[in-house]
mmCIF file of C-alpha atoms in Angstrom:
data_model
loop_
_atom_site.group_PDB
_atom_site.id
_atom_site.type_symbol
_atom_site.label_atom_id
_atom_site.label_comp_id
_atom_site.label_asym_id
_atom_site.label_seq_id
_atom_site.Cartn_x
_atom_site.Cartn_y
_atom_site.Cartn_z
ATOM 1 C CA MET A 1 26.756 -11.136 -19.944
ATOM 2 C CA SER A 2 25.039 -8.094 -21.374
ATOM 3 C CA LYS A 3 22.522 -6.166 -19.292
ATOM 4 C CA VAL A 4 21.593 -4.055 -22.305
ATOM 5 C CA MET A 5 20.001 -5.191 -25.542
ATOM 6 C CA SER A 6 18.352 -3.601 -28.543
ATOM 7 C CA ILE A 7 15.206 -4.960 -30.132
ATOM 8 C CA SER A 8 14.682 -3.133 -33.391
ATOM 9 C CA TYR A 9 14.966 0.571 -32.525
ATOM 10 C CA ARG A 10 14.296 0.090 -28.811
ATOM 11 C CA ASN A 11 17.060 -0.113 -26.198
ATOM 12 C CA ILE A 12 16.211 -2.258 -23.185
ATOM 13 C CA GLY A 13 17.920 -2.431 -19.829
ATOM 14 C CA ASN A 14 19.768 0.879 -19.574
ATOM 15 C CA ILE A 15 16.737 3.170 -19.493
ATOM 16 C CA SER A 16 13.972 3.538 -16.958
ATOM 17 C CA LYS A 17 11.120 2.526 -19.286
ATOM 18 C CA ALA A 18 10.141 -1.140 -19.352
ATOM 19 C CA PHE A 19 9.566 -2.837 -22.703
ATOM 20 C CA ILE A 20 5.869 -3.757 -22.669
ATOM 21 C CA VAL A 21 4.772 -6.631 -24.889
ATOM 22 C CA ALA A 22 1.182 -7.531 -25.768
ATOM 23 C CA GLU A 23 0.875 -11.277 -26.401
ATOM 24 C CA LEU A 24 -1.564 -11.956 -29.249
ATOM 25 C CA SER A 25 -1.544 -15.734 -28.616
ATOM 26 C CA ALA A 26 -4.753 -17.494 -29.715
ATOM 27 C CA ASN A 27 -7.121 -14.644 -28.925
ATOM 28 C CA HIS A 28 -7.819 -13.973 -32.600
ATOM 29 C CA ASN A 29 -9.970 -17.141 -32.512
ATOM 30 C CA GLY A 30 -8.913 -18.027 -36.043
ATOM 31 C CA ASN A 31 -10.116 -14.743 -37.541
ATOM 32 C CA PHE A 32 -7.570 -12.618 -39.416
ATOM 33 C CA ASP A 33 -9.585 -9.409 -39.141
ATOM 34 C CA LYS A 34 -9.817 -9.927 -35.391
ATOM 35 C CA ALA A 35 -6.039 -10.381 -35.221
ATOM 36 C CA VAL A 36 -5.619 -7.067 -37.039
ATOM 37 C CA LYS A 37 -8.028 -5.351 -34.680
ATOM 38 C CA LEU A 38 -6.133 -6.758 -31.684
ATOM 39 C CA ILE A 39 -2.904 -5.270 -33.006
ATOM 40 C CA LYS A 40 -4.504 -1.873 -33.543
ATOM 41 C CA GLU A 41 -6.035 -1.904 -30.059
ATOM 42 C CA ALA A 42 -2.663 -2.859 -28.602
ATOM 43 C CA ALA A 43 -1.080 0.115 -30.344
ATOM 44 C CA LYS A 44 -3.719 2.434 -28.859
ATOM 45 C CA SER A 45 -2.912 1.134 -25.373
ATOM 46 C CA GLY A 46 0.675 2.348 -25.585
ATOM 47 C CA VAL A 47 2.516 -0.998 -25.553
ATOM 48 C CA ASP A 48 5.873 -1.257 -27.298
ATOM 49 C CA ALA A 49 5.491 -4.580 -29.056
ATOM 50 C CA ILE A 50 3.170 -7.320 -30.211
ATOM 51 C CA LYS A 51 4.235 -10.954 -29.953
ATOM 52 C CA LEU A 52 3.042 -13.835 -32.089
ATOM 53 C CA GLN A 53 3.427 -17.597 -31.724
ATOM 54 C CA THR A 54 4.754 -19.579 -34.667
ATOM 55 C CA TYR A 55 3.806 -23.237 -34.673
ATOM 56 C CA THR A 56 1.295 -25.682 -36.057
ATOM 57 C CA ALA A 57 -0.277 -28.547 -34.175
ATOM 58 C CA ASP A 58 2.069 -30.928 -36.007
ATOM 59 C CA THR A 59 5.260 -28.949 -35.306
ATOM 60 C CA ILE A 60 4.590 -28.751 -31.586
ATOM 61 C CA THR A 61 3.182 -32.242 -30.890
ATOM 62 C CA ILE A 62 1.613 -35.250 -32.653
ATOM 63 C CA ASP A 63 -1.991 -36.250 -33.264
ATOM 64 C CA CYS A 64 -2.365 -38.841 -30.533
ATOM 65 C CA ASP A 65 -5.034 -39.288 -27.881
ATOM 66 C CA ASN A 66 -3.398 -41.739 -25.500
ATOM 67 C CA GLU A 67 -3.038 -40.720 -21.851
ATOM 68 C CA TYR A 68 0.241 -38.901 -22.390
ATOM 69 C CA PHE A 69 -1.350 -36.403 -24.762
ATOM 70 C CA GLN A 70 -4.540 -35.700 -22.792
ATOM 71 C CA ILE A 71 -4.727 -32.521 -20.719
ATOM 72 C CA LYS A 72 -5.821 -33.268 -17.179
ATOM 73 C CA GLN A 73 -3.974 -30.930 -14.828
ATOM 74 C CA GLY A 74 -6.773 -28.686 -13.577
ATOM 75 C CA THR A 75 -6.268 -26.138 -16.389
ATOM 76 C CA LEU A 76 -8.667 -24.225 -18.623
ATOM 77 C CA TRP A 77 -8.006 -26.862 -21.272
ATOM 78 C CA ASP A 78 -8.692 -30.115 -19.384
ATOM 79 C CA GLY A 79 -10.406 -32.816 -21.386
ATOM 80 C CA ARG A 80 -8.661 -31.957 -24.637
ATOM 81 C CA THR A 81 -5.663 -33.456 -26.362
ATOM 82 C CA LEU A 82 -2.599 -31.362 -27.034
ATOM 83 C CA HIS A 83 -3.000 -31.674 -30.804
ATOM 84 C CA ASN A 84 -6.642 -30.634 -30.644
ATOM 85 C CA LEU A 85 -5.826 -27.566 -28.516
ATOM 86 C CA TYR A 86 -2.943 -26.407 -30.688
ATOM 87 C CA LYS A 87 -4.914 -26.965 -33.880
ATOM 88 C CA GLU A 88 -7.430 -24.424 -32.558
ATOM 89 C CA ALA A 89 -4.911 -22.037 -31.015
ATOM 90 C CA TYR A 90 -2.259 -21.626 -33.702
ATOM 91 C CA THR A 91 -1.820 -18.472 -35.746
ATOM 92 C CA PRO A 92 -1.730 -19.371 -39.469
ATOM 93 C CA TRP A 93 1.751 -18.794 -40.806
ATOM 94 C CA GLU A 94 0.506 -17.049 -43.937
ATOM 95 C CA TRP A 95 -0.968 -14.337 -41.690
ATOM 96 C CA GLN A 96 2.222 -13.583 -39.871
ATOM 97 C CA PRO A 97 4.178 -11.470 -42.413
ATOM 98 C CA LYS A 98 1.002 -9.414 -42.930
ATOM 99 C CA LEU A 99 0.458 -9.007 -39.190
ATOM 100 C CA LYS A 100 4.081 -7.944 -38.710
ATOM 101 C CA LYS A 101 3.694 -5.290 -41.424
ATOM 102 C CA ILE A 102 0.462 -3.998 -39.852
ATOM 103 C CA ALA A 103 2.065 -3.920 -36.403
ATOM 104 C CA GLU A 104 5.017 -1.914 -37.699
ATOM 105 C CA GLU A 105 2.668 0.503 -39.467
ATOM 106 C CA GLU A 106 1.004 1.005 -36.069
ATOM 107 C CA GLY A 107 4.366 1.831 -34.490
ATOM 108 C CA LEU A 108 4.828 -1.539 -32.782
ATOM 109 C CA ILE A 109 7.767 -3.920 -32.791
ATOM 110 C CA CYS A 110 6.670 -7.423 -33.811
ATOM 111 C CA PHE A 111 8.433 -10.666 -32.941
ATOM 112 C CA SER A 112 7.449 -14.238 -32.137
ATOM 113 C CA SER A 113 7.964 -17.465 -30.234
ATOM 114 C CA PRO A 114 9.071 -20.235 -32.615
ATOM 115 C CA PHE A 115 8.440 -23.797 -31.513
ATOM 116 C CA ASP A 116 10.685 -25.725 -33.901
ATOM 117 C CA ARG A 117 13.515 -25.132 -36.381
ATOM 118 C CA THR A 118 11.160 -24.659 -39.346
ATOM 119 C CA ALA A 119 9.445 -21.854 -37.440
ATOM 120 C CA VAL A 120 12.816 -20.211 -36.777
ATOM 121 C CA ASP A 121 13.639 -20.381 -40.490
ATOM 122 C CA PHE A 122 10.241 -18.922 -41.360
ATOM 123 C CA LEU A 123 10.713 -16.065 -38.881
ATOM 124 C CA GLU A 124 14.210 -15.405 -40.208
ATOM 125 C CA ASP A 125 12.650 -14.852 -43.634
ATOM 126 C CA MET A 126 10.279 -12.395 -41.913
ATOM 127 C CA ASN A 127 13.303 -10.662 -40.366
ATOM 128 C CA VAL A 128 11.909 -10.594 -36.843
ATOM 129 C CA PRO A 129 14.123 -8.564 -34.472
ATOM 130 C CA ALA A 130 14.068 -11.003 -31.518
ATOM 131 C CA TYR A 131 13.021 -14.448 -30.357
ATOM 132 C CA LYS A 132 10.975 -15.462 -27.347
ATOM 133 C CA VAL A 133 11.446 -18.915 -25.858
ATOM 134 C CA ALA A 134 8.126 -20.036 -24.403
ATOM 135 C CA SER A 135 8.045 -21.462 -20.890
ATOM 136 C CA PHE A 136 7.585 -25.075 -21.952
ATOM 137 C CA GLU A 137 10.365 -24.839 -24.547
ATOM 138 C CA ILE A 138 13.066 -23.749 -22.114
ATOM 139 C CA THR A 139 14.121 -27.398 -21.804
ATOM 140 C CA ASP A 140 14.550 -27.750 -25.612
ATOM 141 C CA ILE A 141 18.257 -27.016 -25.665
ATOM 142 C CA PRO A 142 18.839 -27.793 -29.379
ATOM 143 C CA LEU A 143 16.014 -25.403 -30.325
ATOM 144 C CA ILE A 144 17.398 -22.661 -28.076
ATOM 145 C CA GLU A 145 20.865 -23.094 -29.580
ATOM 146 C CA TYR A 146 19.414 -22.820 -33.077
ATOM 147 C CA MET A 147 17.435 -19.703 -32.210
ATOM 148 C CA ALA A 148 20.421 -18.100 -30.497
ATOM 149 C CA SER A 149 22.666 -18.867 -33.483
ATOM 150 C CA LYS A 150 20.717 -16.291 -35.500
ATOM 151 C CA GLY A 151 22.249 -13.518 -33.392
ATOM 152 C CA LYS A 152 18.959 -11.965 -32.339
ATOM 153 C CA PRO A 153 18.060 -11.001 -28.741
ATOM 154 C CA MET A 154 16.742 -13.991 -26.799
ATOM 155 C CA ILE A 155 13.891 -13.595 -24.301
ATOM 156 C CA LEU A 156 13.352 -16.731 -22.231
ATOM 157 C CA ALA A 157 10.340 -17.398 -20.006
ATOM 158 C CA THR A 158 11.183 -19.469 -16.933
ATOM 159 C CA GLY A 159 7.699 -20.743 -16.064
ATOM 160 C CA ILE A 160 8.477 -24.440 -15.624
ATOM 161 C CA ALA A 161 12.238 -24.119 -15.232
ATOM 162 C CA THR A 162 14.397 -25.136 -12.304
ATOM 163 C CA LEU A 163 17.523 -23.119 -11.586
ATOM 164 C CA THR A 164 19.495 -25.793 -13.446
ATOM 165 C CA ASP A 165 17.161 -25.556 -16.452
ATOM 166 C CA ILE A 166 17.682 -21.790 -16.592
ATOM 167 C CA GLU A 167 21.447 -22.185 -16.373
ATOM 168 C CA GLU A 168 21.447 -24.753 -19.183
ATOM 169 C CA ALA A 169 19.304 -22.514 -21.393
ATOM 170 C CA VAL A 170 21.551 -19.499 -20.766
ATOM 171 C CA ASN A 171 24.621 -21.598 -21.511
ATOM 172 C CA ALA A 172 23.008 -22.793 -24.745
ATOM 173 C CA CYS A 173 22.726 -19.167 -25.858
ATOM 174 C CA LYS A 174 26.334 -18.492 -24.880
ATOM 175 C CA ARG A 175 27.544 -21.537 -26.828
ATOM 176 C CA ALA A 176 25.961 -19.903 -29.863
ATOM 177 C CA ASN A 177 27.980 -16.733 -29.077
ATOM 178 C CA ASN A 178 24.816 -14.889 -28.117
ATOM 179 C CA ASP A 179 24.821 -12.926 -24.862
ATOM 180 C CA GLN A 180 21.748 -10.824 -25.656
ATOM 181 C CA ILE A 181 19.609 -12.607 -23.086
ATOM 182 C CA ALA A 182 16.609 -11.647 -21.008
ATOM 183 C CA LEU A 183 14.975 -13.942 -18.456
ATOM 184 C CA LEU A 184 11.304 -13.496 -17.620
ATOM 185 C CA LYS A 185 9.886 -14.647 -14.303
ATOM 186 C CA CYS A 186 6.836 -16.636 -15.207
ATOM 187 C CA THR A 187 4.375 -18.830 -13.330
ATOM 188 C CA SER A 188 2.976 -21.445 -15.675
ATOM 189 C CA ALA A 189 -0.548 -21.630 -14.302
ATOM 190 C CA TYR A 190 -3.501 -20.285 -16.240
ATOM 191 C CA PRO A 191 -4.560 -18.088 -14.538
ATOM 192 C CA ALA A 192 -1.644 -17.863 -12.101
ATOM 193 C CA PRO A 193 -2.437 -17.310 -8.398
ATOM 194 C CA LEU A 194 -0.888 -14.247 -6.781
ATOM 195 C CA GLU A 195 0.670 -16.251 -3.967
ATOM 196 C CA ASP A 196 2.692 -18.265 -6.501
ATOM 197 C CA MET A 197 4.230 -15.280 -8.310
ATOM 198 C CA ASN A 198 7.331 -14.729 -6.125
ATOM 199 C CA LEU A 199 8.202 -11.493 -7.889
ATOM 200 C CA LYS A 200 11.317 -11.029 -5.760
ATOM 201 C CA THR A 201 12.859 -13.567 -8.134
ATOM 202 C CA ILE A 202 12.985 -10.883 -10.851
ATOM 203 C CA PRO A 203 15.963 -8.923 -9.450
ATOM 204 C CA ASN A 204 17.572 -12.201 -8.393
ATOM 205 C CA LEU A 205 17.486 -13.493 -11.984
ATOM 206 C CA ALA A 206 19.306 -10.370 -13.127
ATOM 207 C CA GLU A 207 21.867 -10.668 -10.343
ATOM 208 C CA THR A 208 22.410 -14.427 -10.655
ATOM 209 C CA PHE A 209 22.801 -14.592 -14.417
ATOM 210 C CA GLY A 210 23.965 -11.070 -15.225
ATOM 211 C CA VAL A 211 21.127 -10.486 -17.668
ATOM 212 C CA ILE A 212 18.074 -8.307 -18.176
ATOM 213 C CA SER A 213 15.094 -9.658 -16.243
ATOM 214 C CA GLY A 214 11.366 -9.148 -16.475
ATOM 215 C CA LEU A 215 7.943 -10.742 -16.219
ATOM 216 C CA SER A 216 5.714 -12.904 -18.386
ATOM 217 C CA ASP A 217 2.403 -12.688 -16.573
ATOM 218 C CA HIS A 218 -0.643 -14.949 -16.470
ATOM 219 C CA THR A 219 -2.387 -13.500 -13.424
ATOM 220 C CA LEU A 220 -5.742 -11.770 -13.564
ATOM 221 C CA GLY A 221 -5.623 -7.974 -13.500
ATOM 222 C CA ILE A 222 -2.731 -5.526 -13.639
ATOM 223 C CA THR A 223 -1.342 -5.482 -10.092
ATOM 224 C CA VAL A 224 1.463 -7.959 -10.723
ATOM 225 C CA PRO A 225 3.012 -6.234 -13.773
ATOM 226 C CA ILE A 226 3.068 -2.903 -11.928
ATOM 227 C CA ALA A 227 4.725 -4.502 -8.888
ATOM 228 C CA ALA A 228 7.224 -6.248 -11.179
ATOM 229 C CA VAL A 229 8.330 -2.942 -12.679
ATOM 230 C CA ALA A 230 8.765 -1.521 -9.186
ATOM 231 C CA LEU A 231 11.116 -4.447 -8.505
ATOM 232 C CA GLY A 232 13.175 -3.754 -11.616
ATOM 233 C CA ALA A 233 11.471 -5.670 -14.445
ATOM 234 C CA LYS A 234 12.726 -4.315 -17.789
ATOM 235 C CA ILE A 235 10.335 -6.395 -19.899
ATOM 236 C CA VAL A 236 6.650 -7.053 -19.193
ATOM 237 C CA GLU A 237 4.581 -9.432 -21.301
ATOM 238 C CA LYS A 238 0.814 -9.766 -20.924
ATOM 239 C CA HIS A 239 -1.876 -11.602 -22.912
ATOM 240 C CA PHE A 240 -4.734 -9.507 -24.188
ATOM 241 C CA THR A 241 -8.064 -9.965 -25.939
ATOM 242 C CA LEU A 242 -10.789 -7.765 -27.352
ATOM 243 C CA CYS A 243 -13.314 -9.303 -24.961
ATOM 244 C CA ARG A 244 -12.937 -12.209 -22.536
ATOM 245 C CA ALA A 245 -16.530 -13.165 -23.217
ATOM 246 C CA ASP A 246 -15.522 -13.994 -26.810
ATOM 247 C CA GLY A 247 -13.828 -17.094 -25.417
ATOM 248 C CA GLY A 248 -10.794 -18.844 -26.825
ATOM 249 C CA PRO A 249 -7.942 -20.857 -25.318
ATOM 250 C CA ASP A 250 -6.246 -17.877 -23.608
ATOM 251 C CA ALA A 251 -9.119 -15.437 -23.112
ATOM 252 C CA GLY A 252 -9.715 -16.264 -19.451
ATOM 253 C CA PHE A 253 -6.385 -14.792 -18.286
ATOM 254 C CA SER A 254 -6.081 -11.985 -20.856
ATOM 255 C CA LEU A 255 -6.623 -8.259 -20.455
ATOM 256 C CA GLU A 256 -9.255 -6.356 -22.401
ATOM 257 C CA PRO A 257 -8.192 -3.142 -24.215
ATOM 258 C CA ASP A 258 -9.177 -0.722 -21.429
ATOM 259 C CA GLU A 259 -7.323 -2.877 -18.901
ATOM 260 C CA LEU A 260 -4.229 -3.064 -21.101
ATOM 261 C CA LYS A 261 -4.254 0.718 -21.472
ATOM 262 C CA ALA A 262 -4.628 1.105 -17.685
ATOM 263 C CA MET A 263 -1.697 -1.273 -17.133
ATOM 264 C CA VAL A 264 0.578 0.699 -19.459
ATOM 265 C CA LYS A 265 -0.443 3.988 -17.825
ATOM 266 C CA SER A 266 0.156 2.621 -14.328
ATOM 267 C CA ILE A 267 3.545 1.188 -15.301
ATOM 268 C CA ARG A 268 4.665 4.500 -16.774
ATOM 269 C CA GLU A 269 3.475 6.341 -13.666
ATOM 270 C CA THR A 270 5.317 3.832 -11.482
ATOM 271 C CA GLU A 271 8.519 4.404 -13.459
ATOM 272 C CA LYS A 272 8.216 8.160 -12.969
ATOM 273 C CA ALA A 273 7.712 7.670 -9.250
ATOM 274 C CA LEU A 274 10.688 5.299 -8.936
ATOM 275 C CA GLY A 275 13.095 7.897 -10.285
ATOM 276 C CA THR A 276 16.650 7.552 -9.003
ATOM 277 C CA VAL A 277 18.406 7.414 -5.641
ATOM 278 C CA SER A 278 18.448 11.084 -4.630
ATOM 279 C CA TYR A 279 18.541 13.147 -1.464
ATOM 280 C CA ASP A 280 18.430 16.437 -3.331
ATOM 281 C CA LEU A 281 15.521 18.761 -2.664
ATOM 282 C CA THR A 282 13.413 20.038 -5.512
ATOM 283 C CA ASP A 283 12.485 23.721 -5.590
ATOM 284 C CA LYS A 284 9.045 22.769 -4.278
ATOM 285 C CA MET A 285 10.559 20.768 -1.435
ATOM 286 C CA LYS A 286 12.885 23.646 -0.563
ATOM 287 C CA LYS A 287 9.900 25.966 -0.454
ATOM 288 C CA SER A 288 8.061 23.482 1.759
ATOM 289 C CA ARG A 289 10.904 23.676 4.295
ATOM 290 C CA GLU A 290 9.433 27.028 5.307
ATOM 291 C CA PHE A 291 6.803 24.975 7.150
ATOM 292 C CA SER A 292 9.333 22.897 9.054
ATOM 293 C CA ARG A 293 10.211 23.453 12.724
ATOM 294 C CA SER A 294 12.505 26.181 14.019
ATOM 295 C CA LEU A 295 13.038 28.262 17.146
ATOM 296 C CA PHE A 296 10.598 31.124 17.828
ATOM 297 C CA VAL A 297 9.926 33.539 20.664
ATOM 298 C CA VAL A 298 6.479 32.562 21.953
ATOM 299 C CA LYS A 299 6.124 35.251 24.696
ATOM 300 C CA ASP A 300 7.223 38.906 24.744
ATOM 301 C CA ILE A 301 10.780 39.246 26.086
ATOM 302 C CA LYS A 302 12.272 42.441 27.482
ATOM 303 C CA LYS A 303 15.858 43.532 26.876
ATOM 304 C CA GLY A 304 18.111 41.763 29.389
ATOM 305 C CA GLU A 305 15.562 39.030 30.090
ATOM 306 C CA ALA A 306 16.691 35.414 29.742
ATOM 307 C CA PHE A 307 15.513 32.998 27.102
ATOM 308 C CA THR A 308 13.683 30.136 28.814
ATOM 309 C CA GLU A 309 11.688 27.042 27.979
ATOM 310 C CA GLU A 310 8.556 29.173 28.524
ATOM 311 C CA ASN A 311 9.382 31.916 26.046
ATOM 312 C CA VAL A 312 11.242 29.944 23.339
ATOM 313 C CA ARG A 313 9.850 26.878 21.572
ATOM 314 C CA SER A 314 10.448 24.686 18.559
ATOM 315 C CA ILE A 315 7.416 25.322 16.345
ATOM 316 C CA ARG A 316 6.355 25.724 12.757
ATOM 317 C CA PRO A 317 7.276 27.645 10.532
ATOM 318 C CA GLY A 318 10.971 27.345 9.738
ATOM 319 C CA PHE A 319 12.285 30.914 9.665
ATOM 320 C CA GLY A 320 14.122 30.798 13.006
ATOM 321 C CA LEU A 321 17.304 29.119 14.139
ATOM 322 C CA HIS A 322 17.579 25.359 13.633
ATOM 323 C CA THR A 323 16.113 23.380 16.528
ATOM 324 C CA LYS A 324 19.518 21.797 17.183
ATOM 325 C CA TYR A 325 20.539 25.128 18.807
ATOM 326 C CA TYR A 326 17.719 25.022 21.366
ATOM 327 C CA ARG A 327 19.987 24.208 24.332
ATOM 328 C CA ASP A 328 22.486 26.869 23.233
ATOM 329 C CA VAL A 329 19.751 29.516 23.233
ATOM 330 C CA ILE A 330 18.195 28.672 26.595
ATOM 331 C CA GLY A 331 19.835 30.800 29.294
ATOM 332 C CA LYS A 332 21.105 33.457 26.907
ATOM 333 C CA VAL A 333 19.922 37.091 27.392
ATOM 334 C CA ALA A 334 17.954 39.255 24.982
ATOM 335 C CA LYS A 335 19.826 42.189 23.398
ATOM 336 C CA ILE A 336 16.582 44.040 22.684
ATOM 337 C CA ASP A 337 12.880 43.884 23.376
ATOM 338 C CA ILE A 338 11.472 40.987 21.407
ATOM 339 C CA ASP A 339 7.846 40.495 20.444
ATOM 340 C CA LYS A 340 6.034 37.187 20.535
ATOM 341 C CA GLY A 341 6.225 35.515 17.101
ATOM 342 C CA THR A 342 9.782 36.674 16.343
ATOM 343 C CA PRO A 343 12.066 34.010 14.851
ATOM 344 C CA VAL A 344 15.117 33.412 17.037
ATOM 345 C CA SER A 345 18.376 34.526 15.450
ATOM 346 C CA TRP A 346 21.918 34.978 16.761
ATOM 347 C CA ASN A 347 21.732 38.774 16.495
ATOM 348 C CA ILE A 348 19.031 39.038 19.165
ATOM 349 C CA LEU A 349 21.098 37.104 21.714
ATOM 350 C CA GLU A 350 23.411 38.840 24.156
#
């Protein structure tokens, strides 16, 4: 499997910078101008990409209000039917080529999550550079195979997936001769509690399946994405909105522009701090060694007088002999008169 992929002009996996994706989702609230403003605010925040969702209520479910189609799981959307929710939340397809063009003009990569074959075909006509498999679609093996057959990078969220589900989805991509796969740790709760995140799964996904791994996050705040990057996440996806108070299906667990900008800044700072495995000293660290411990004469010593525990000590700064020679020095005799505060060196020992 490949641990490197390219989405448009951006390489992912072999560089230190995570690929940060702002999820537009339903936070446009059915207003095209608001969708445009969201994209422009995302670009200002420093994210790499904007992600859309490509479905209609009728391509993702059916208009039915029996018990199977009613939402009653303690979510933000309880009391609604699936069709009713998706009818409100979808992004009109006629917007999407325009939004992609605007995103690219703003310097962002734009791709989407398709929810059926017609959406894949539509997105192929748009020439999107990648596909995202949403958490609840990871069990739709025929859809994953169809997406993967297009030869684009595949980003799969694992929110409701068992280990077997993930394996089957990965194998579906491989059957389509597509090994450009990324798996995103995801907790499908809205918002997701911190104690359910289990971010240590992120490096395990990469190790187990030999793929790029990352995070699709539904928690409140920015702590979890930053921690994920510290654990090796190469992709981070986060919902965002202009203002949570505006409402909408996903607003409650989305970041506002200032928060999104703070998340990007913190992630980039974290990446700088992570660096590489290194025991080399920088010039500043080498200079700081002057304040380390070394052996010094701490009382005046006359020529011929012995070095003792009373007149030699390990102290700061570090201009004397290394402290590991302390026992070798004790008992030796001074060649010359030595003033207090003189660093111990071999040439003053008899």
